[in-house]
PDB file of C-alpha atoms in Angstrom:
ATOM      1  CA  MET A   1     -32.234 174.503  53.932  1.00  0.00           C
ATOM      2  CA  ALA A   2     -31.497 170.778  53.923  1.00  0.00           C
ATOM      3  CA  ARG A   3     -30.102 169.369  50.708  1.00  0.00           C
ATOM      4  CA  LEU A   4     -32.174 166.593  49.182  1.00  0.00           C
ATOM      5  CA  ASP A   5     -29.087 164.585  48.207  1.00  0.00           C
ATOM      6  CA  VAL A   6     -27.978 164.184  51.853  1.00  0.00           C
ATOM      7  CA  ASN A   7     -28.946 160.724  53.093  1.00  0.00           C
ATOM      8  CA  ARG A   8     -29.241 161.619  56.766  1.00  0.00           C
ATOM      9  CA  SER A   9     -30.623 158.280  57.902  1.00  0.00           C
ATOM     10  CA  GLY A  10     -27.823 156.475  56.056  1.00  0.00           C
ATOM     11  CA  GLU A  11     -25.226 158.662  57.732  1.00  0.00           C
ATOM     12  CA  MET A  12     -26.788 158.037  61.137  1.00  0.00           C
ATOM     13  CA  GLU A  13     -26.859 154.286  60.558  1.00  0.00           C
ATOM     14  CA  VAL A  14     -23.198 154.115  59.520  1.00  0.00           C
ATOM     15  CA  PHE A  15     -22.135 156.385  62.390  1.00  0.00           C
ATOM     16  CA  ALA A  16     -24.100 154.298  64.925  1.00  0.00           C
ATOM     17  CA  ARG A  17     -22.551 151.081  63.609  1.00  0.00           C
ATOM     18  CA  VAL A  18     -19.045 152.570  63.827  1.00  0.00           C
ATOM     19  CA  VAL A  19     -19.688 153.393  67.481  1.00  0.00           C
ATOM     20  CA  GLU A  20     -21.259 150.036  68.320  1.00  0.00           C
ATOM     21  CA  LEU A  21     -18.612 147.946  66.525  1.00  0.00           C
ATOM     22  CA  GLY A  22     -15.738 150.098  67.708  1.00  0.00           C
ATOM     23  CA  GLY A  23     -14.105 151.013  64.416  1.00  0.00           C
ATOM     24  CA  PHE A  24     -14.310 151.903  60.748  1.00  0.00           C
ATOM     25  CA  SER A  25     -13.116 148.512  59.521  1.00  0.00           C
ATOM     26  CA  ALA A  26     -15.756 146.535  61.433  1.00  0.00           C
ATOM     27  CA  ALA A  27     -18.505 148.891  60.261  1.00  0.00           C
ATOM     28  CA  ALA A  28     -17.183 148.689  56.708  1.00  0.00           C
ATOM     29  CA  ARG A  29     -17.462 144.891  56.769  1.00  0.00           C
ATOM     30  CA  ALA A  30     -21.018 145.128  58.094  1.00  0.00           C
ATOM     31  CA  PHE A  31     -22.048 147.443  55.253  1.00  0.00           C
ATOM     32  CA  ARG A  32     -19.787 145.845  52.627  1.00  0.00           C
ATOM     33  CA  MET A  33     -17.961 149.119  52.167  1.00  0.00           C
ATOM     34  CA  SER A  34     -14.280 149.969  52.272  1.00  0.00           C
ATOM     35  CA  PRO A  35     -12.874 151.427  55.499  1.00  0.00           C
ATOM     36  CA  SER A  36     -11.850 154.558  53.620  1.00  0.00           C
ATOM     37  CA  ALA A  37     -15.428 155.027  52.373  1.00  0.00           C
ATOM     38  CA  VAL A  38     -16.754 154.782  55.913  1.00  0.00           C
ATOM     39  CA  SER A  39     -14.103 157.207  57.153  1.00  0.00           C
ATOM     40  CA  LYS A  40     -14.970 159.703  54.403  1.00  0.00           C
ATOM     41  CA  LEU A  41     -18.680 159.406  55.204  1.00  0.00           C
ATOM     42  CA  ILE A  42     -18.047 160.200  58.876  1.00  0.00           C
ATOM     43  CA  SER A  43     -15.799 163.129  57.884  1.00  0.00           C
ATOM     44  CA  ARG A  44     -18.544 164.512  55.624  1.00  0.00           C
ATOM     45  CA  LEU A  45     -21.041 164.146  58.463  1.00  0.00           C
ATOM     46  CA  GLU A  46     -18.751 166.041  60.840  1.00  0.00           C
ATOM     47  CA  ALA A  47     -18.168 168.755  58.243  1.00  0.00           C
ATOM     48  CA  ARG A  48     -21.904 169.168  57.674  1.00  0.00           C
ATOM     49  CA  LEU A  49     -22.627 169.351  61.415  1.00  0.00           C
ATOM     50  CA  GLY A  50     -19.638 171.580  62.089  1.00  0.00           C
ATOM     51  CA  VAL A  51     -18.415 169.493  65.041  1.00  0.00           C
ATOM     52  CA  ARG A  52     -16.028 166.606  65.637  1.00  0.00           C
ATOM     53  CA  LEU A  53     -17.916 163.483  66.621  1.00  0.00           C
ATOM     54  CA  ILE A  54     -15.051 161.014  66.984  1.00  0.00           C
ATOM     55  CA  ASN A  55     -11.468 161.429  68.131  1.00  0.00           C
ATOM     56  CA  ARG A  56      -9.376 159.031  66.074  1.00  0.00           C
ATOM     57  CA  SER A  57      -6.252 157.273  67.342  1.00  0.00           C
ATOM     58  CA  THR A  58      -4.237 154.286  66.200  1.00  0.00           C
ATOM     59  CA  ARG A  59      -5.714 152.056  68.897  1.00  0.00           C
ATOM     60  CA  LYS A  60      -9.346 153.029  69.303  1.00  0.00           C
ATOM     61  CA  LEU A  61     -12.073 155.530  68.518  1.00  0.00           C
ATOM     62  CA  GLN A  62     -13.319 157.829  71.261  1.00  0.00           C
ATOM     63  CA  LEU A  63     -16.571 159.760  71.085  1.00  0.00           C
ATOM     64  CA  THR A  64     -16.497 163.466  71.820  1.00  0.00           C
ATOM     65  CA  PRO A  65     -19.289 164.863  74.033  1.00  0.00           C
ATOM     66  CA  GLU A  66     -21.013 166.038  70.837  1.00  0.00           C
ATOM     67  CA  GLY A  67     -20.537 162.576  69.369  1.00  0.00           C
ATOM     68  CA  SER A  68     -22.100 160.895  72.405  1.00  0.00           C
ATOM     69  CA  ALA A  69     -25.137 163.193  72.256  1.00  0.00           C
ATOM     70  CA  PHE A  70     -25.504 162.668  68.504  1.00  0.00           C
ATOM     71  CA  TYR A  71     -25.232 158.897  68.908  1.00  0.00           C
ATOM     72  CA  GLU A  72     -28.037 158.808  71.511  1.00  0.00           C
ATOM     73  CA  ARG A  73     -30.330 160.846  69.285  1.00  0.00           C
ATOM     74  CA  ALA A  74     -29.370 158.878  66.174  1.00  0.00           C
ATOM     75  CA  VAL A  75     -30.203 155.554  67.820  1.00  0.00           C
ATOM     76  CA  ARG A  76     -33.597 156.895  68.854  1.00  0.00           C
ATOM     77  CA  VAL A  77     -34.326 158.242  65.366  1.00  0.00           C
ATOM     78  CA  LEU A  78     -33.287 154.966  63.707  1.00  0.00           C
ATOM     79  CA  ASP A  79     -35.432 152.996  66.154  1.00  0.00           C
ATOM     80  CA  ASP A  80     -38.428 155.236  65.433  1.00  0.00           C
ATOM     81  CA  MET A  81     -37.902 154.833  61.690  1.00  0.00           C
ATOM     82  CA  ALA A  82     -37.697 151.060  61.998  1.00  0.00           C
ATOM     83  CA  THR A  83     -40.822 151.037  64.123  1.00  0.00           C
ATOM     84  CA  ALA A  84     -42.708 153.233  61.655  1.00  0.00           C
ATOM     85  CA  GLU A  85     -41.787 150.963  58.759  1.00  0.00           C
ATOM     86  CA  ARG A  86     -42.649 147.819  60.707  1.00  0.00           C
ATOM     87  CA  GLU A  87     -46.005 149.162  61.874  1.00  0.00           C
ATOM     88  CA  ALA A  88     -46.899 150.403  58.414  1.00  0.00           C
ATOM     89  CA  ALA A  89     -46.083 146.978  56.994  1.00  0.00           C
ATOM     90  CA  VAL A  90     -48.337 145.135  59.456  1.00  0.00           C
ATOM     91  CA  GLY A  91     -51.180 147.633  59.588  1.00  0.00           C
ATOM     92  CA  ALA A  92     -49.928 149.434  62.713  1.00  0.00           C
ATOM     93  CA  THR A  93     -50.436 146.422  64.976  1.00  0.00           C
ATOM     94  CA  PRO A  94     -49.044 147.379  68.396  1.00  0.00           C
ATOM     95  CA  SER A  95     -45.770 145.521  68.840  1.00  0.00           C
ATOM     96  CA  GLY A  96     -42.163 145.912  69.924  1.00  0.00           C
ATOM     97  CA  LEU A  97     -40.375 147.090  73.053  1.00  0.00           C
ATOM     98  CA  LEU A  98     -42.220 149.669  75.168  1.00  0.00           C
ATOM     99  CA  ARG A  99     -40.155 151.441  77.831  1.00  0.00           C
ATOM    100  CA  VAL A 100     -42.163 152.904  80.725  1.00  0.00           C
ATOM    101  CA  ASN A 101     -40.829 155.032  83.582  1.00  0.00           C
ATOM    102  CA  THR A 102     -43.038 155.547  86.624  1.00  0.00           C
ATOM    103  CA  SER A 103     -42.933 156.682  90.235  1.00  0.00           C
ATOM    104  CA  VAL A 104     -42.536 153.859  92.715  1.00  0.00           C
ATOM    105  CA  PRO A 105     -46.005 154.166  94.344  1.00  0.00           C
ATOM    106  CA  PHE A 106     -47.883 154.472  91.052  1.00  0.00           C
ATOM    107  CA  GLY A 107     -45.910 151.599  89.583  1.00  0.00           C
ATOM    108  CA  LEU A 108     -46.528 149.238  92.492  1.00  0.00           C
ATOM    109  CA  HIS A 109     -50.135 150.171  93.264  1.00  0.00           C
ATOM    110  CA  ARG A 110     -51.556 151.019  89.832  1.00  0.00           C
ATOM    111  CA  LEU A 111     -49.385 150.113  86.839  1.00  0.00           C
ATOM    112  CA  LEU A 112     -47.962 146.669  87.685  1.00  0.00           C
ATOM    113  CA  PRO A 113     -51.358 145.182  88.637  1.00  0.00           C
ATOM    114  CA  LEU A 114     -52.657 146.182  85.176  1.00  0.00           C
ATOM    115  CA  LEU A 115     -49.801 144.694  83.149  1.00  0.00           C
ATOM    116  CA  PRO A 116     -51.093 141.085  82.975  1.00  0.00           C
ATOM    117  CA  ASP A 117     -54.330 142.274  81.359  1.00  0.00           C
ATOM    118  CA  PHE A 118     -52.417 144.670  79.078  1.00  0.00           C
ATOM    119  CA  ALA A 119     -50.158 141.781  77.996  1.00  0.00           C
ATOM    120  CA  ARG A 120     -53.162 139.626  77.163  1.00  0.00           C
ATOM    121  CA  ARG A 121     -54.653 142.424  75.101  1.00  0.00           C
ATOM    122  CA  TYR A 122     -51.365 143.240  73.309  1.00  0.00           C
ATOM    123  CA  PRO A 123     -49.281 140.044  73.248  1.00  0.00           C
ATOM    124  CA  ASP A 124     -46.774 141.482  70.739  1.00  0.00           C
ATOM    125  CA  ILE A 125     -45.711 144.326  73.061  1.00  0.00           C
ATOM    126  CA  LYS A 126     -42.799 143.737  75.419  1.00  0.00           C
ATOM    127  CA  VAL A 127     -42.918 146.135  78.389  1.00  0.00           C
ATOM    128  CA  GLU A 128     -39.800 147.320  80.203  1.00  0.00           C
ATOM    129  CA  VAL A 129     -40.747 149.130  83.440  1.00  0.00           C
ATOM    130  CA  THR A 130     -38.431 151.332  85.516  1.00  0.00           C
ATOM    131  CA  LEU A 131     -39.651 152.448  88.947  1.00  0.00           C
ATOM    132  CA  THR A 132     -38.121 155.642  90.325  1.00  0.00           C
ATOM    133  CA  ASP A 133     -39.376 158.837  91.934  1.00  0.00           C
ATOM    134  CA  THR A 134     -36.619 160.766  90.156  1.00  0.00           C
ATOM    135  CA  VAL A 135     -37.864 162.817  87.198  1.00  0.00           C
ATOM    136  CA  VAL A 136     -35.945 161.471  84.213  1.00  0.00           C
ATOM    137  CA  ASP A 137     -35.230 162.847  80.745  1.00  0.00           C
ATOM    138  CA  LEU A 138     -37.240 160.646  78.389  1.00  0.00           C
ATOM    139  CA  LEU A 139     -34.809 161.082  75.517  1.00  0.00           C
ATOM    140  CA  GLU A 140     -31.721 160.361  77.586  1.00  0.00           C
ATOM    141  CA  GLN A 141     -33.322 157.291  79.173  1.00  0.00           C
ATOM    142  CA  ARG A 142     -34.905 156.243  75.847  1.00  0.00           C
ATOM    143  CA  ALA A 143     -38.252 155.913  77.637  1.00  0.00           C
ATOM    144  CA  ASP A 144     -41.462 155.921  75.611  1.00  0.00           C
ATOM    145  CA  VAL A 145     -43.829 156.923  78.424  1.00  0.00           C
ATOM    146  CA  ALA A 146     -43.309 158.322  81.915  1.00  0.00           C
ATOM    147  CA  ILE A 147     -45.929 158.612  84.655  1.00  0.00           C
ATOM    148  CA  ARG A 148     -45.581 161.898  86.524  1.00  0.00           C
ATOM    149  CA  VAL A 149     -47.377 162.745  89.784  1.00  0.00           C
ATOM    150  CA  GLY A 150     -47.673 166.450  90.522  1.00  0.00           C
ATOM    151  CA  ALA A 151     -48.018 169.693  88.602  1.00  0.00           C
ATOM    152  CA  MET A 152     -46.635 169.540  85.073  1.00  0.00           C
ATOM    153  CA  ARG A 153     -43.578 171.654  84.382  1.00  0.00           C
ATOM    154  CA  GLU A 154     -43.141 173.568  81.165  1.00  0.00           C
ATOM    155  CA  SER A 155     -41.593 171.228  78.621  1.00  0.00           C
ATOM    156  CA  ARG A 156     -41.841 170.013  75.057  1.00  0.00           C
ATOM    157  CA  LEU A 157     -43.380 166.761  76.231  1.00  0.00           C
ATOM    158  CA  LEU A 158     -46.984 165.870  75.463  1.00  0.00           C
ATOM    159  CA  ALA A 159     -49.257 164.520  78.191  1.00  0.00           C
ATOM    160  CA  ARG A 160     -52.439 162.537  78.783  1.00  0.00           C
ATOM    161  CA  LYS A 161     -54.082 163.127  82.138  1.00  0.00           C
ATOM    162  CA  LEU A 162     -54.910 159.957  84.060  1.00  0.00           C
ATOM    163  CA  GLY A 163     -56.679 161.630  86.970  1.00  0.00           C
ATOM    164  CA  ASP A 164     -56.155 163.390  90.284  1.00  0.00           C
ATOM    165  CA  SER A 165     -55.260 161.999  93.674  1.00  0.00           C
ATOM    166  CA  ARG A 166     -56.088 163.798  96.898  1.00  0.00           C
ATOM    167  CA  MET A 167     -53.279 164.270  99.406  1.00  0.00           C
ATOM    168  CA  VAL A 168     -53.746 162.962 102.957  1.00  0.00           C
ATOM    169  CA  VAL A 169     -51.790 163.068 106.216  1.00  0.00           C
ATOM    170  CA  VAL A 170     -51.572 159.697 107.951  1.00  0.00           C
ATOM    171  CA  ALA A 171     -49.934 157.869 110.834  1.00  0.00           C
ATOM    172  CA  SER A 172     -50.121 154.408 112.355  1.00  0.00           C
ATOM    173  CA  PRO A 173     -52.461 153.813 115.295  1.00  0.00           C
ATOM    174  CA  ALA A 174     -49.432 152.693 117.340  1.00  0.00           C
ATOM    175  CA  TYR A 175     -47.620 155.981 116.726  1.00  0.00           C
ATOM    176  CA  LEU A 176     -50.699 158.028 117.635  1.00  0.00           C
ATOM    177  CA  ALA A 177     -51.260 155.973 120.777  1.00  0.00           C
ATOM    178  CA  GLU A 178     -47.697 156.648 121.885  1.00  0.00           C
ATOM    179  CA  ARG A 179     -47.292 160.285 120.822  1.00  0.00           C
ATOM    180  CA  GLY A 180     -50.880 161.535 120.918  1.00  0.00           C
ATOM    181  CA  VAL A 181     -53.305 162.586 118.218  1.00  0.00           C
ATOM    182  CA  PRO A 182     -52.715 166.143 116.929  1.00  0.00           C
ATOM    183  CA  ASN A 183     -55.917 168.190 117.072  1.00  0.00           C
ATOM    184  CA  THR A 184     -54.704 171.246 115.126  1.00  0.00           C
ATOM    185  CA  PRO A 185     -51.849 171.906 112.678  1.00  0.00           C
ATOM    186  CA  ASP A 186     -49.995 173.701 115.489  1.00  0.00           C
ATOM    187  CA  ASP A 187     -49.841 170.402 117.382  1.00  0.00           C
ATOM    188  CA  LEU A 188     -47.570 168.968 114.674  1.00  0.00           C
ATOM    189  CA  ALA A 189     -44.675 170.894 116.228  1.00  0.00           C
ATOM    190  CA  GLY A 190     -44.395 168.127 118.785  1.00  0.00           C
ATOM    191  CA  HIS A 191     -44.395 165.264 116.290  1.00  0.00           C
ATOM    192  CA  ASN A 192     -41.966 163.467 114.009  1.00  0.00           C
ATOM    193  CA  LEU A 193     -42.895 164.496 110.461  1.00  0.00           C
ATOM    194  CA  LEU A 194     -41.449 162.250 107.762  1.00  0.00           C
ATOM    195  CA  ASP A 195     -40.062 164.053 104.727  1.00  0.00           C
ATOM    196  CA  PHE A 196     -38.704 163.457 101.234  1.00  0.00           C
ATOM    197  CA  GLY A 197     -35.109 164.145 100.305  1.00  0.00           C
ATOM    198  CA  PHE A 198     -35.878 165.692  96.918  1.00  0.00           C
ATOM    199  CA  SER A 199     -36.799 169.320  96.283  1.00  0.00           C
ATOM    200  CA  LYS A 200     -40.280 168.745  94.857  1.00  0.00           C
ATOM    201  CA  TRP A 201     -41.817 168.527  98.321  1.00  0.00           C
ATOM    202  CA  LYS A 202     -39.951 171.390 100.005  1.00  0.00           C
ATOM    203  CA  ASN A 203     -42.958 173.720  99.882  1.00  0.00           C
ATOM    204  CA  GLY A 204     -44.367 172.112 103.022  1.00  0.00           C
ATOM    205  CA  TRP A 205     -47.733 170.676 104.038  1.00  0.00           C
ATOM    206  CA  PRO A 206     -50.763 172.945 103.506  1.00  0.00           C
ATOM    207  CA  PHE A 207     -53.647 173.081 105.985  1.00  0.00           C
ATOM    208  CA  ARG A 208     -56.810 175.189 106.052  1.00  0.00           C
ATOM    209  CA  GLU A 209     -57.588 176.779 109.404  1.00  0.00           C
ATOM    210  CA  ARG A 210     -61.159 177.019 110.662  1.00  0.00           C
ATOM    211  CA  ASP A 211     -61.266 180.699 109.719  1.00  0.00           C
ATOM    212  CA  GLY A 212     -60.452 179.805 106.090  1.00  0.00           C
ATOM    213  CA  ARG A 213     -56.784 180.803 106.134  1.00  0.00           C
ATOM    214  CA  THR A 214     -54.318 178.379 104.554  1.00  0.00           C
ATOM    215  CA  ILE A 215     -51.134 177.773 106.498  1.00  0.00           C
ATOM    216  CA  THR A 216     -48.061 175.717 105.645  1.00  0.00           C
ATOM    217  CA  VAL A 217     -46.205 173.388 107.997  1.00  0.00           C
ATOM    218  CA  ILE A 218     -42.617 172.569 107.094  1.00  0.00           C
ATOM    219  CA  PRO A 219     -42.021 168.914 108.011  1.00  0.00           C
ATOM    220  CA  SER A 220     -39.254 168.301 110.496  1.00  0.00           C
ATOM    221  CA  GLY A 221     -38.269 164.844 111.614  1.00  0.00           C
ATOM    222  CA  ASN A 222     -35.498 162.316 111.901  1.00  0.00           C
ATOM    223  CA  ALA A 223     -35.872 160.633 108.498  1.00  0.00           C
ATOM    224  CA  LEU A 224     -35.663 161.603 104.817  1.00  0.00           C
ATOM    225  CA  VAL A 225     -36.629 159.136 102.106  1.00  0.00           C
ATOM    226  CA  SER A 226     -36.226 158.935  98.344  1.00  0.00           C
ATOM    227  CA  ASP A 227     -39.676 157.659  97.366  1.00  0.00           C
ATOM    228  CA  GLY A 228     -43.246 157.278  98.501  1.00  0.00           C
ATOM    229  CA  GLU A 229     -43.001 153.542  99.065  1.00  0.00           C
ATOM    230  CA  ALA A 230     -40.263 154.050 101.651  1.00  0.00           C
ATOM    231  CA  MET A 231     -42.356 156.774 103.263  1.00  0.00           C
ATOM    232  CA  GLN A 232     -45.345 154.441 103.480  1.00  0.00           C
ATOM    233  CA  HIS A 233     -43.291 151.708 105.147  1.00  0.00           C
ATOM    234  CA  LEU A 234     -41.908 154.109 107.755  1.00  0.00           C
ATOM    235  CA  ALA A 235     -45.411 155.348 108.550  1.00  0.00           C
ATOM    236  CA  LEU A 236     -46.680 151.758 108.875  1.00  0.00           C
ATOM    237  CA  ALA A 237     -43.775 150.969 111.191  1.00  0.00           C
ATOM    238  CA  GLY A 238     -44.870 153.783 113.526  1.00  0.00           C
ATOM    239  CA  MET A 239     -41.905 156.061 112.933  1.00  0.00           C
ATOM    240  CA  GLY A 240     -43.870 159.239 112.322  1.00  0.00           C
ATOM    241  CA  ILE A 241     -46.562 161.155 110.444  1.00  0.00           C
ATOM    242  CA  ALA A 242     -46.499 161.176 106.642  1.00  0.00           C
ATOM    243  CA  ARG A 243     -48.240 163.046 103.819  1.00  0.00           C
ATOM    244  CA  LEU A 244     -48.959 160.858 100.776  1.00  0.00           C
ATOM    245  CA  THR A 245     -51.328 160.483  97.853  1.00  0.00           C
ATOM    246  CA  ARG A 246     -54.648 158.888  98.789  1.00  0.00           C
ATOM    247  CA  PHE A 247     -54.374 156.112  96.178  1.00  0.00           C
ATOM    248  CA  HIS A 248     -51.077 155.080  97.729  1.00  0.00           C
ATOM    249  CA  VAL A 249     -52.430 154.423 101.221  1.00  0.00           C
ATOM    250  CA  GLU A 250     -56.166 153.834 100.718  1.00  0.00           C
ATOM    251  CA  ASP A 251     -55.849 150.084 101.410  1.00  0.00           C
ATOM    252  CA  ASP A 252     -53.905 150.799 104.611  1.00  0.00           C
ATOM    253  CA  ILE A 253     -56.577 153.271 105.736  1.00  0.00           C
ATOM    254  CA  ALA A 254     -59.365 150.816 104.958  1.00  0.00           C
ATOM    255  CA  GLY A 255     -57.506 148.047 106.794  1.00  0.00           C
ATOM    256  CA  GLY A 256     -56.869 150.172 109.884  1.00  0.00           C
ATOM    257  CA  ARG A 257     -53.077 150.068 109.457  1.00  0.00           C
ATOM    258  CA  LEU A 258     -52.957 153.851 108.966  1.00  0.00           C
ATOM    259  CA  ALA A 259     -55.271 156.555 110.300  1.00  0.00           C
ATOM    260  CA  LEU A 260     -56.118 159.921 108.783  1.00  0.00           C
ATOM    261  CA  VAL A 261     -54.642 162.850 110.700  1.00  0.00           C
ATOM    262  CA  LEU A 262     -56.066 166.412 110.770  1.00  0.00           C
ATOM    263  CA  GLU A 263     -58.570 165.554 108.032  1.00  0.00           C
ATOM    264  CA  ASP A 264     -60.789 168.448 109.181  1.00  0.00           C
ATOM    265  CA  PHE A 265     -57.943 170.776 108.188  1.00  0.00           C
ATOM    266  CA  ASN A 266     -57.222 169.128 104.842  1.00  0.00           C
ATOM    267  CA  PRO A 267     -57.416 171.883 102.195  1.00  0.00           C
ATOM    268  CA  GLY A 268     -58.422 169.371  99.546  1.00  0.00           C
ATOM    269  CA  ASP A 269     -55.217 169.785  97.591  1.00  0.00           C
ATOM    270  CA  ILE A 270     -54.694 167.235  94.857  1.00  0.00           C
ATOM    271  CA  GLU A 271     -51.811 165.841  92.845  1.00  0.00           C
ATOM    272  CA  PRO A 272     -52.587 165.434  89.138  1.00  0.00           C
ATOM    273  CA  VAL A 273     -51.247 162.299  87.463  1.00  0.00           C
ATOM    274  CA  HIS A 274     -50.133 162.431  83.817  1.00  0.00           C
ATOM    275  CA  ALA A 275     -48.647 160.044  81.313  1.00  0.00           C
ATOM    276  CA  VAL A 276     -46.041 162.084  79.415  1.00  0.00           C
ATOM    277  CA  PHE A 277     -44.389 161.181  76.147  1.00  0.00           C
ATOM    278  CA  VAL A 278     -42.465 162.587  73.212  1.00  0.00           C
ATOM    279  CA  GLY A 279     -44.644 163.374  70.211  1.00  0.00           C
ATOM    280  CA  HIS A 280     -43.492 164.323  66.744  1.00  0.00           C
ATOM    281  CA  GLY A 281     -46.195 166.028  64.719  1.00  0.00           C
ATOM    282  CA  GLY A 282     -48.899 164.039  66.468  1.00  0.00           C
ATOM    283  CA  GLN A 283     -47.479 160.717  65.239  1.00  0.00           C
ATOM    284  CA  LEU A 284     -47.031 158.027  67.877  1.00  0.00           C
ATOM    285  CA  PRO A 285     -45.887 154.428  67.593  1.00  0.00           C
ATOM    286  CA  ALA A 286     -48.854 152.084  67.901  1.00  0.00           C
ATOM    287  CA  ARG A 287     -47.358 150.520  71.036  1.00  0.00           C
ATOM    288  CA  VAL A 288     -47.223 153.917  72.777  1.00  0.00           C
ATOM    289  CA  ARG A 289     -50.742 154.887  71.742  1.00  0.00           C
ATOM    290  CA  ALA A 290     -52.002 151.487  72.919  1.00  0.00           C
ATOM    291  CA  LEU A 291     -50.577 152.015  76.414  1.00  0.00           C
ATOM    292  CA  LEU A 292     -51.824 155.595  76.693  1.00  0.00           C
ATOM    293  CA  ASP A 293     -55.361 154.613  75.686  1.00  0.00           C
ATOM    294  CA  TYR A 294     -55.260 151.624  78.037  1.00  0.00           C
ATOM    295  CA  LEU A 295     -54.144 153.713  81.034  1.00  0.00           C
ATOM    296  CA  VAL A 296     -56.841 156.323  80.413  1.00  0.00           C
ATOM    297  CA  GLU A 297     -59.390 153.500  80.283  1.00  0.00           C
ATOM    298  CA  LYS A 298     -58.218 151.487  83.289  1.00  0.00           C
ATOM    299  CA  VAL A 299     -56.502 153.746  85.850  1.00  0.00           C
ATOM    300  CA  ARG A 300     -58.711 154.713  88.781  1.00  0.00           C
ATOM    301  CA  LEU A 301     -57.447 157.244  91.312  1.00  0.00           C
TER     302      LEU A 301
END
């Protein structure tokens, strides 16, 4: 059981300042403490945790792996505490830095176009957006919200569903004119099928035959890409056939730049889209709740 006389937040704050300032003496000056008092506090913290956090030498301090992990968590906890106090003091007005991680297609085609309106509605929130199709660890990246496309994996993260996007197979009219239009899934064997380089998509492309059976075609082509935006550009350039979310390419389909392929065999499979976040006991910073509510209200898939 935790002892009530242990000031955990104070320990975290001193430890974080030692790391950031690079030594006990600098941290001691910042807190108006003696270097020996800071050193003893860190030693007590290490004894309580049962691990060494810092390797001491005459020239510099070096974090142990446990120390690095503890520092990352401590910074996040201190930031959450500061945010909670600030929001409580101003009536929970949404404000502060909001870090958002999103897939490249969703970011470019859905999130970024909404940000000007979001900024007008919440002028005290500063948004930092990272676009990547790599699934990141929210705690390690210190992200507040991540947009995930696809089935949710088991995790301790909470999620708000933003909708579903149907999957479609597409190609440019120029490619189809040169290589021919496939009439059945079997015809894909003679085509260049663009693929992703990450494991999420390795289950293949599903199609429903006319007799109701579902078959899977494993894409095989001369290009692998890291994200959906690159895939879209290759398809537009006439390099091959691609399978993408409908929201990603709907403007290209409407504009005649891409054509639907084998739509009669489309099984109607969908990719759910979620906003995921870390929640502690149902309590969320006002800035995070503001974005989640806004996305649920505005996102159309």
